[in-house]
CSV table of C-alpha atoms in Angstrom, one decimal:
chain,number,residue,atom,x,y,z
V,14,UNK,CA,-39.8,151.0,-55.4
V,15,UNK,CA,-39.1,149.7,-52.0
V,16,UNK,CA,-40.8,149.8,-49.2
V,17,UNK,CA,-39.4,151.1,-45.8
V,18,UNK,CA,-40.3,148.3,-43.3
V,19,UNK,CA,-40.3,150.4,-39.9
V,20,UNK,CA,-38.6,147.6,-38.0
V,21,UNK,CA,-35.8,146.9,-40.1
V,22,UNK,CA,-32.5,147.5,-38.2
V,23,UNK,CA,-28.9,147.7,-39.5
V,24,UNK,CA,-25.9,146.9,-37.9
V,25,UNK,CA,-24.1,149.7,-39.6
V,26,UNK,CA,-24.9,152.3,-41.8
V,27,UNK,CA,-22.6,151.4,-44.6
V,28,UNK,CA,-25.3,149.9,-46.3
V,29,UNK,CA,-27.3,150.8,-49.7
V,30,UNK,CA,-30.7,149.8,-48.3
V,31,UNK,CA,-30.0,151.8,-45.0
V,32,UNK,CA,-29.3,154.9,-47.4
V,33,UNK,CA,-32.1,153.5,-49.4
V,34,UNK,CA,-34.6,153.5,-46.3
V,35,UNK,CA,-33.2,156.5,-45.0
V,36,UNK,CA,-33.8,158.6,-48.3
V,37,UNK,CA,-36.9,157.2,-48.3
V,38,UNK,CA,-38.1,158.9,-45.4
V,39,UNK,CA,-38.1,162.1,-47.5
V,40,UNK,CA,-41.8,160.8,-49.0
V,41,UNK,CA,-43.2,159.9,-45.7
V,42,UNK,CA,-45.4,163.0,-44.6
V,43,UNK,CA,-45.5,161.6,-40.7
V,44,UNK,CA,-41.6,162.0,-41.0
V,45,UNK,CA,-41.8,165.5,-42.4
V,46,UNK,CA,-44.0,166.8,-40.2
V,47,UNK,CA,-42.4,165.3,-37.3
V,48,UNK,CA,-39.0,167.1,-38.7
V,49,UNK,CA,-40.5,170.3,-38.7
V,50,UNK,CA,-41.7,170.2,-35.1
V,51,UNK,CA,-38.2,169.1,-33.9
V,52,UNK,CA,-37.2,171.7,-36.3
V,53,UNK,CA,-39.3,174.3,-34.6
V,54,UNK,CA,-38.2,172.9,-31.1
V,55,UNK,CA,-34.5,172.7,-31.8
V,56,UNK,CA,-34.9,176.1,-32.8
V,57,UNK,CA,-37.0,177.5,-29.3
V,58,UNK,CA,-34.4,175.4,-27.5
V,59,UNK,CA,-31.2,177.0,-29.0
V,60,UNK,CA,-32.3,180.2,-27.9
V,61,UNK,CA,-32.2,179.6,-24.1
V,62,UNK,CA,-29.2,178.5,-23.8
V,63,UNK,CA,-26.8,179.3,-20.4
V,64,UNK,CA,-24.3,181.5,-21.2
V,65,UNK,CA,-21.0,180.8,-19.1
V,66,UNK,CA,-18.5,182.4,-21.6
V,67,UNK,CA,-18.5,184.7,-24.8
V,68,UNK,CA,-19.9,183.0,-27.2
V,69,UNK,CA,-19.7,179.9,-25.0
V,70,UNK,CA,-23.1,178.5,-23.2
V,71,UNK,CA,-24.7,175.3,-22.4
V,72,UNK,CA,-27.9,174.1,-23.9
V,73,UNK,CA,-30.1,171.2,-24.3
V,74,UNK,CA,-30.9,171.5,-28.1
V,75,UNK,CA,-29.0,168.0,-28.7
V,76,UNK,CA,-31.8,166.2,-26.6
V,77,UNK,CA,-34.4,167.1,-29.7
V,78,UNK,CA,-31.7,166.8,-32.5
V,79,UNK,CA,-30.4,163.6,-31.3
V,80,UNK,CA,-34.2,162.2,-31.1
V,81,UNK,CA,-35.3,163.6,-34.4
V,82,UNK,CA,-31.8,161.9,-36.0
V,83,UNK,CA,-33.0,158.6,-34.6
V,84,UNK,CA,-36.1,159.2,-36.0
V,85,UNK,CA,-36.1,160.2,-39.4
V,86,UNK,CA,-32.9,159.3,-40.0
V,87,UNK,CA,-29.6,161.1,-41.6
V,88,UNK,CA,-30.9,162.4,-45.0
V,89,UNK,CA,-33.9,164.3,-43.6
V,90,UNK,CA,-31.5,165.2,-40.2
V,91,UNK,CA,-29.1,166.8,-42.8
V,92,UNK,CA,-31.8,169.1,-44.3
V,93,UNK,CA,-33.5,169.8,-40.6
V,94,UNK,CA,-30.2,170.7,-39.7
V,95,UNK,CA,-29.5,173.3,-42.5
V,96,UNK,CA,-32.9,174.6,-41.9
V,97,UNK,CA,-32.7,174.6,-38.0
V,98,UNK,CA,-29.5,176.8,-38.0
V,99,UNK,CA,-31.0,178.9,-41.0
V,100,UNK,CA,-34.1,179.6,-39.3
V,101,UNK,CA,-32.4,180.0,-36.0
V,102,UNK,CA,-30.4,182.5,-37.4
V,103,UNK,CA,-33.1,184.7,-38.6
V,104,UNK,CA,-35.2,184.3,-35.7
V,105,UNK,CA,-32.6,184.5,-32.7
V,106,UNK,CA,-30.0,186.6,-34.2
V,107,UNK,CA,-26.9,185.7,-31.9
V,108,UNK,CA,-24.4,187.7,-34.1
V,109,UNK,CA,-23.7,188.1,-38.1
V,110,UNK,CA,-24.6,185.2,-39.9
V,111,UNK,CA,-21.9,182.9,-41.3
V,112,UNK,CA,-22.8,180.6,-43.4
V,113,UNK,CA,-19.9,177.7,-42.7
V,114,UNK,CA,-21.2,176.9,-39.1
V,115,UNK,CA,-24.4,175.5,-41.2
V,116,UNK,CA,-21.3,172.3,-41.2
V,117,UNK,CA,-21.7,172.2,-37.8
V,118,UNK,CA,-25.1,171.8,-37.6
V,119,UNK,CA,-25.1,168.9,-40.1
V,120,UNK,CA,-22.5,167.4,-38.8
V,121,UNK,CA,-24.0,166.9,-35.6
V,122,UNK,CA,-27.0,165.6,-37.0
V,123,UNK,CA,-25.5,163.2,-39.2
V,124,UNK,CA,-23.7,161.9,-36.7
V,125,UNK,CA,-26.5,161.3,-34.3
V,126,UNK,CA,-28.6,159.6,-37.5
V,127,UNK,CA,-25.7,157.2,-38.0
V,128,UNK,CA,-25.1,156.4,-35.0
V,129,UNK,CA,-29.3,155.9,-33.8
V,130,UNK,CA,-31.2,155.6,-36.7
V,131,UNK,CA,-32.8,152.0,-37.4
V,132,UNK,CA,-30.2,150.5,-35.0
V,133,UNK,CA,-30.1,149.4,-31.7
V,134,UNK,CA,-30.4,152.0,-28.7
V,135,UNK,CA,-28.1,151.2,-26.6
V,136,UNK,CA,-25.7,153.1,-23.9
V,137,UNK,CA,-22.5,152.4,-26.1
V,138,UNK,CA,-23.8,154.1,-29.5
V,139,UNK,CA,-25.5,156.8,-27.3
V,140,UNK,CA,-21.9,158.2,-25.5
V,141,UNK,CA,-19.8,157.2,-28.6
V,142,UNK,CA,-22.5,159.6,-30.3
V,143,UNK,CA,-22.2,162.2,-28.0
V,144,UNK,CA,-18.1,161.6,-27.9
V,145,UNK,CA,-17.8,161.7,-31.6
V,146,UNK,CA,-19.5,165.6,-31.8
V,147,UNK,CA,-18.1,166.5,-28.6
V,148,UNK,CA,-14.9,165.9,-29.9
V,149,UNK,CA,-14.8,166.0,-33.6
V,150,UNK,CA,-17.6,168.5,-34.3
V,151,UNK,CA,-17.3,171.3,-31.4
V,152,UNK,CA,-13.6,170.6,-31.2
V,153,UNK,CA,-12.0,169.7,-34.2
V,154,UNK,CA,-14.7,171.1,-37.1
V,155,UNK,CA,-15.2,174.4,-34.8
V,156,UNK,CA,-12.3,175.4,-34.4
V,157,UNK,CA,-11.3,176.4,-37.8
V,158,UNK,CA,-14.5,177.5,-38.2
V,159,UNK,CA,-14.6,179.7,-35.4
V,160,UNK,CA,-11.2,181.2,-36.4
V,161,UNK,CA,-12.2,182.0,-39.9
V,162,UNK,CA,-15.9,183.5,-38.1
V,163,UNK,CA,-13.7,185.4,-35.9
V,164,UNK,CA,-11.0,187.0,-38.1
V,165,UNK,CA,-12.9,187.8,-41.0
V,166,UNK,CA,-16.0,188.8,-39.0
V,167,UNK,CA,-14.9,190.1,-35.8
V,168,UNK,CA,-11.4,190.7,-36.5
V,169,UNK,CA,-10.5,189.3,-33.5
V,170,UNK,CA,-8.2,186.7,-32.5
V,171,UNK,CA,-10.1,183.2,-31.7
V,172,UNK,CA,-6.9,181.9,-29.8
V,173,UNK,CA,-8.2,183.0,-26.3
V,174,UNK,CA,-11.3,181.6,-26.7
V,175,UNK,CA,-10.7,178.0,-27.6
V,176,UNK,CA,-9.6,176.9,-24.3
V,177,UNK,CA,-12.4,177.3,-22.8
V,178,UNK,CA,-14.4,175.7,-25.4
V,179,UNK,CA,-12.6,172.4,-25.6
V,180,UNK,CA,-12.9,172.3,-21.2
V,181,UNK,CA,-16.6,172.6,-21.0
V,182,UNK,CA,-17.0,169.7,-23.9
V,183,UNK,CA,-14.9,167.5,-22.0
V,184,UNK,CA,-16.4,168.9,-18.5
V,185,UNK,CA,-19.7,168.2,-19.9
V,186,UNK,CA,-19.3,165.1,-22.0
V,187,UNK,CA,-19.8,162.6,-19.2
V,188,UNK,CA,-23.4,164.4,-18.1
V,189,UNK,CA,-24.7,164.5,-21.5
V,190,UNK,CA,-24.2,161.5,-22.6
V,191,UNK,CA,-25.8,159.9,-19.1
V,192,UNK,CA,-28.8,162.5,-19.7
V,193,UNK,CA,-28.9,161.6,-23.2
V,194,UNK,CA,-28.7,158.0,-22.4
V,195,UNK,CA,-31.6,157.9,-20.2
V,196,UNK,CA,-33.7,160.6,-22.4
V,197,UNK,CA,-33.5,158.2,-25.4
């Protein structure tokens, strides 16, 4: 079995000892327990969010999931983030429960954990980070997401609402990703 050296750093996470390292983190009970308090505050955070539109608000939830990705890295973020949006679900009710946007939630994480963890910190991976789920996870992955939540759910039409969406991503992209950049 091989051990996870905590200063090893990759380049890129198209490795087999990065998946190796980061799979290991599952049998570390300092990583666990640290996932389940970013669990709990991801969670607490998500709740008090800003609403500015229907179904539509700002929040700073991604501070804690992008630390806890860089942390423990993109197997364990996966599971934190299914159990994040489960648990937030039964806690904070925001509506019915639909299973897909659990995606959403992983996809995020993931993508923080490959872009942070055991690599480098720097500005560039931070805002490509935060660009790649601005854009490809809360625009591209939502959206049909949000569609299918809306008609078979709602019955509603999601058309009107996906404007809005897609501005306060790219409104907010720039702050998040200088805030994010500091915090980490």
């Amino acid at each position: 079995m091989r051990q996870v050296k905590p200063g090893t750093l990759y380049t890129s996470p198209f490795s087999m000892a990065y998946w190796r390292d980061a799979a290991a983190e599952l049998r570390d009970t300092r990583i666990l327990v640290f996932a389940a308090l970013m669990i709990a505050l991801r969670v607490a955070l998500k709740s008090l969010g800003i609403p500015i539109a229907a179904d539509l608000k700002i929040n700073i939830a991604f501070f804690v999931n992008a630390f806890g990705a860089m942390v423990f890295g993109p197997v364990v973020a996966i599971l934190a983030a299914a159990i994040s949006d489960t648990l937030g679900c039964l806690l904070v009710p925001s509506g019915a429960y639909f299973f897909p946007f659990i995606f959403i939630e992983i996809a995020g994480s993931l993508i923080f954990a490959l872009f942070l963890y055991r690599a480098r910190v720097t500005a560039t991976r931070v805002i490509l980070s935060r660009f790649c789920i601005d854009f490809f996870v809360n625009i591209v992955l939502n959206t049909p997401i949000m569609w299918l939540y809306y008609k078979m759910v709602l019955g509603k039409s999601y058309a009107i609402f996906q404007l809005p969406r897609i501005i306060k991503n790219l409104a907010l992209f720039p702050l998040e990703s200088v805030l994010l950049t500091l915090f980490l």
